[in-house]
Every structure is written in C-alpha cells, then in structure tokens.
Amino acid sequence: MLGVVDRDEAVRENWPHRIATTICRDREGRILVLRRAETMSRFPGHYDVMVGGAVNVGESYGQAAVRELTEELGVRVPVRFLFKFLCRAGISPIWFGVHEAVVSEAVVPDPVEIAWHAWITVDELLEVVEEWLFVPGGREALRRYLESGFGGGAGKAAAG
C-alpha cells in the first residue's frame, strides 16, 4: 500500500518512509561527521555521516538530498546517487536513498539540527564508529558505502 502521510505518522505506525541522505567528502577524501543537536526528536546527540531528511511528495531522492544539504549545511553542491536500502534498525523502517557530494566550500551547519561537525579520515572514522553513539542508519550506510568502494576502498571490512 502506498500513501501520503507525514513522517510522524509513518514512524508511529511503523510504516516505511523515504529519507534522502548524503555522505559528504572533501577534496582530501575526508568524510564529514556530525553530532545531532540535543533538541532533535530523533537520535538527539548521536553522531552521523549522513546529512538528510524526508523526501517530500513529488520530490526525487536527488532533489531532496540537494535541498537538505542547503538547509542543514548551507551549501549547494551536486550530489551523486549511490544506492538505496531499507533500514529496519532505529525507530521505524526507512528507505534511505544515499548520495555522495564533494564539498569544497565552508559548511555552515544549522545549529538547530547540528551541534558539532568535523572532517575526518576514513581510518579515523573507523576507529570511532563503534565507540561513539552513532545513528543506526548512518552506521549501516557507512558500512555499505565503504564495502562498495565508494569511500576510496579503505575500511572494507569495518563499520558494521
């Protein structure tokens, strides 16, 4: 069954819904890691490698990914679709459309959503992904990203 409902209802009813996300890299190949604000309703204070949000009615995953990058990081850069997967870890089932973007300009995170951010190497990320409190979908997306070779091939057996 397909239908249009708001995200809160989809979560409450445990219905799958669509989220467009982007893993951001800089020109040196480092990955942007962020910590969600403590005031966020979902996963407050958790770390993540994905920037994103709900896909609106009539919007593609790619359009939503670009919109979310602008809203959350203050950047407008092209995104490249990588893969889609159904994530059942977390608060409800989510279809993640995962993109990659190379960001060369300074990011200006929305403080309502992002409390902290840093660019870190894949090796550094692999050291902390199991130690820090990560959003489950972000951890899974990172594992798939690295295993698929999108992250430059490093860390193929880790992050999961």
mmCIF file of C-alpha atoms in Angstrom:
data_model
loop_
_atom_site.group_PDB
_atom_site.id
_atom_site.type_symbol
_atom_site.label_atom_id
_atom_site.label_comp_id
_atom_site.label_asym_id
_atom_site.label_seq_id
_atom_site.Cartn_x
_atom_site.Cartn_y
_atom_site.Cartn_z
ATOM 1 C CA MET A 1 0.000 0.000 0.000
ATOM 2 C CA LEU A 2 1.266 3.447 -0.904
ATOM 3 C CA GLY A 3 0.007 6.642 0.568
ATOM 4 C CA VAL A 4 0.905 10.133 1.634
ATOM 5 C CA VAL A 5 1.294 10.640 5.381
ATOM 6 C CA ASP A 6 3.506 12.884 7.463
ATOM 7 C CA ARG A 7 6.722 11.489 8.866
ATOM 8 C CA ASP A 8 5.476 11.375 12.459
ATOM 9 C CA GLU A 9 2.526 9.197 11.438
ATOM 10 C CA ALA A 10 4.786 6.884 9.422
ATOM 11 C CA VAL A 11 7.052 6.467 12.454
ATOM 12 C CA ARG A 12 4.117 5.982 14.845
ATOM 13 C CA GLU A 13 2.534 3.341 12.577
ATOM 14 C CA ASN A 14 5.920 1.709 11.806
ATOM 15 C CA TRP A 15 5.427 2.282 8.069
ATOM 16 C CA PRO A 16 8.434 2.557 5.754
ATOM 17 C CA HIS A 17 9.112 6.093 4.558
ATOM 18 C CA ARG A 18 11.691 7.741 2.307
ATOM 19 C CA ILE A 19 14.730 9.669 3.534
ATOM 20 C CA ALA A 20 17.265 11.265 1.188
ATOM 21 C CA THR A 21 20.768 11.356 2.617
ATOM 22 C CA THR A 22 24.205 12.465 1.537
ATOM 23 C CA ILE A 23 27.650 11.404 2.672
ATOM 24 C CA CYS A 24 29.899 14.432 2.213
ATOM 25 C CA ARG A 25 33.583 14.223 1.340
ATOM 26 C CA ASP A 26 36.097 17.000 0.942
ATOM 27 C CA ARG A 27 38.784 17.236 -1.746
ATOM 28 C CA GLU A 28 41.223 15.346 0.518
ATOM 29 C CA GLY A 29 38.782 12.426 0.827
ATOM 30 C CA ARG A 30 37.823 13.072 4.441
ATOM 31 C CA ILE A 31 34.220 12.407 5.464
ATOM 32 C CA LEU A 32 32.016 14.905 7.258
ATOM 33 C CA VAL A 33 30.914 13.623 10.654
ATOM 34 C CA LEU A 34 28.278 15.483 12.608
ATOM 35 C CA ARG A 35 26.638 15.255 16.001
ATOM 36 C CA ARG A 36 22.918 15.867 16.075
ATOM 37 C CA ALA A 37 21.641 18.610 18.356
ATOM 38 C CA GLU A 38 20.334 17.511 21.762
ATOM 39 C CA THR A 39 16.960 19.056 20.898
ATOM 40 C CA MET A 40 16.351 16.761 17.915
ATOM 41 C CA SER A 41 13.314 14.479 18.318
ATOM 42 C CA ARG A 42 15.108 11.513 16.753
ATOM 43 C CA PHE A 43 18.543 10.386 17.941
ATOM 44 C CA PRO A 44 19.484 13.542 19.898
ATOM 45 C CA GLY A 45 23.220 13.846 20.480
ATOM 46 C CA HIS A 46 24.035 10.925 18.176
ATOM 47 C CA TYR A 47 26.794 11.068 15.577
ATOM 48 C CA ASP A 48 26.133 10.540 11.885
ATOM 49 C CA VAL A 49 27.853 10.589 8.495
ATOM 50 C CA MET A 50 24.643 11.357 6.632
ATOM 51 C CA VAL A 51 23.001 14.716 6.080
ATOM 52 C CA GLY A 52 19.394 14.399 5.040
ATOM 53 C CA GLY A 53 15.711 14.326 5.663
ATOM 54 C CA ALA A 54 12.306 13.244 4.430
ATOM 55 C CA VAL A 55 11.533 13.211 0.719
ATOM 56 C CA ASN A 56 8.553 15.457 0.023
ATOM 57 C CA VAL A 57 5.611 14.482 -2.168
ATOM 58 C CA GLY A 58 6.605 14.854 -5.831
ATOM 59 C CA GLU A 59 10.296 15.180 -4.978
ATOM 60 C CA SER A 60 13.004 12.743 -6.080
ATOM 61 C CA TYR A 61 15.641 11.417 -3.722
ATOM 62 C CA GLY A 62 18.208 13.588 -5.521
ATOM 63 C CA GLN A 63 16.134 16.761 -5.257
ATOM 64 C CA ALA A 64 15.571 16.141 -1.563
ATOM 65 C CA ALA A 65 19.274 15.455 -0.988
ATOM 66 C CA VAL A 66 20.261 18.786 -2.582
ATOM 67 C CA ARG A 67 17.571 20.619 -0.592
ATOM 68 C CA GLU A 68 18.674 19.057 2.683
ATOM 69 C CA LEU A 69 22.345 19.953 2.078
ATOM 70 C CA THR A 70 21.317 23.571 1.594
ATOM 71 C CA GLU A 71 19.063 23.580 4.659
ATOM 72 C CA GLU A 72 21.411 21.762 7.028
ATOM 73 C CA LEU A 73 24.891 22.786 5.824
ATOM 74 C CA GLY A 74 24.306 25.985 3.864
ATOM 75 C CA VAL A 75 25.919 24.545 0.712
ATOM 76 C CA ARG A 76 24.540 23.913 -2.740
ATOM 77 C CA VAL A 77 26.573 21.236 -4.499
ATOM 78 C CA PRO A 78 25.712 18.445 -6.914
ATOM 79 C CA VAL A 79 25.001 15.018 -5.465
ATOM 80 C CA ARG A 80 25.612 11.614 -6.983
ATOM 81 C CA PHE A 81 23.147 8.814 -6.225
ATOM 82 C CA LEU A 82 24.933 5.746 -4.844
ATOM 83 C CA PHE A 83 22.403 3.223 -3.562
ATOM 84 C CA LYS A 84 19.105 2.704 -1.774
ATOM 85 C CA PHE A 85 18.425 0.335 1.102
ATOM 86 C CA LEU A 86 15.698 -0.479 3.597
ATOM 87 C CA CYS A 87 16.975 0.089 7.121
ATOM 88 C CA ARG A 88 14.997 -1.557 9.902
ATOM 89 C CA ALA A 89 17.392 -0.507 12.688
ATOM 90 C CA GLY A 90 16.271 2.538 14.594
ATOM 91 C CA ILE A 91 12.795 3.876 15.275
ATOM 92 C CA SER A 92 10.955 2.674 12.156
ATOM 93 C CA PRO A 93 11.703 1.164 8.716
ATOM 94 C CA ILE A 94 13.252 3.725 6.370
ATOM 95 C CA TRP A 95 14.115 3.624 2.689
ATOM 96 C CA PHE A 96 17.406 5.521 2.582
ATOM 97 C CA GLY A 97 18.458 6.972 -0.762
ATOM 98 C CA VAL A 98 22.178 7.516 -0.216
ATOM 99 C CA HIS A 99 24.121 10.092 -2.227
ATOM 100 C CA GLU A 100 27.666 11.396 -2.196
ATOM 101 C CA ALA A 101 28.775 15.008 -2.544
ATOM 102 C CA VAL A 102 32.210 16.568 -2.720
ATOM 103 C CA VAL A 103 32.099 19.770 -0.706
ATOM 104 C CA SER A 104 34.919 22.241 -1.218
ATOM 105 C CA GLU A 105 33.290 25.317 0.312
ATOM 106 C CA ALA A 106 32.929 26.045 4.016
ATOM 107 C CA VAL A 107 29.896 24.469 5.623
ATOM 108 C CA VAL A 108 27.629 26.490 7.907
ATOM 109 C CA PRO A 109 25.618 23.909 9.857
ATOM 110 C CA ASP A 110 22.132 24.746 11.080
ATOM 111 C CA PRO A 111 22.611 24.844 14.890
ATOM 112 C CA VAL A 112 19.021 23.703 15.410
ATOM 113 C CA GLU A 113 19.970 20.359 13.833
ATOM 114 C CA ILE A 114 23.766 20.039 14.110
ATOM 115 C CA ALA A 115 25.681 20.603 17.360
ATOM 116 C CA TRP A 116 29.177 19.709 16.105
ATOM 117 C CA HIS A 117 30.915 18.678 12.887
ATOM 118 C CA ALA A 118 34.382 17.748 11.646
ATOM 119 C CA TRP A 119 36.062 16.366 8.555
ATOM 120 C CA ILE A 120 37.854 13.130 9.462
ATOM 121 C CA THR A 121 39.741 10.490 7.528
ATOM 122 C CA VAL A 122 38.220 7.089 6.823
ATOM 123 C CA ASP A 123 40.795 5.483 9.135
ATOM 124 C CA GLU A 124 39.889 7.892 11.954
ATOM 125 C CA LEU A 125 36.203 7.275 11.335
ATOM 126 C CA LEU A 126 36.670 3.503 11.520
ATOM 127 C CA GLU A 127 38.305 3.953 14.929
ATOM 128 C CA VAL A 128 35.310 5.792 16.401
ATOM 129 C CA VAL A 129 32.249 4.427 14.586
ATOM 130 C CA GLU A 130 31.740 1.643 17.132
ATOM 131 C CA GLU A 131 32.829 3.744 20.151
ATOM 132 C CA TRP A 132 30.722 6.851 19.601
ATOM 133 C CA LEU A 133 26.940 6.771 19.730
ATOM 134 C CA PHE A 134 26.032 6.703 16.009
ATOM 135 C CA VAL A 135 22.622 6.819 14.378
ATOM 136 C CA PRO A 136 21.970 3.163 13.375
ATOM 137 C CA GLY A 137 21.066 4.027 9.766
ATOM 138 C CA GLY A 138 24.204 6.141 9.415
ATOM 139 C CA ARG A 139 26.404 3.310 10.657
ATOM 140 C CA GLU A 140 24.748 0.916 8.172
ATOM 141 C CA ALA A 141 25.041 3.401 5.282
ATOM 142 C CA LEU A 142 28.734 3.930 6.083
ATOM 143 C CA ARG A 143 29.358 0.170 6.079
ATOM 144 C CA ARG A 144 27.668 -0.200 2.687
ATOM 145 C CA TYR A 145 29.449 2.884 1.347
ATOM 146 C CA LEU A 146 32.894 1.579 2.293
ATOM 147 C CA GLU A 147 32.223 -2.032 1.248
ATOM 148 C CA SER A 148 31.048 -0.812 -2.162
ATOM 149 C CA GLY A 149 34.321 1.017 -2.692
ATOM 150 C CA PHE A 150 32.685 4.456 -2.768
ATOM 151 C CA GLY A 151 34.800 5.598 0.172
ATOM 152 C CA GLY A 152 38.023 5.105 -1.727
ATOM 153 C CA GLY A 153 38.227 1.402 -0.883
ATOM 154 C CA ALA A 154 39.546 1.867 2.672
ATOM 155 C CA GLY A 155 37.983 0.013 5.545
ATOM 156 C CA LYS A 156 36.048 -2.555 3.517
ATOM 157 C CA ALA A 157 35.594 -4.929 6.437
ATOM 158 C CA ALA A 158 34.752 -2.375 9.095
ATOM 159 C CA ALA A 159 31.964 -0.035 10.175
ATOM 160 C CA GLY A 160 29.394 -2.600 10.979
#
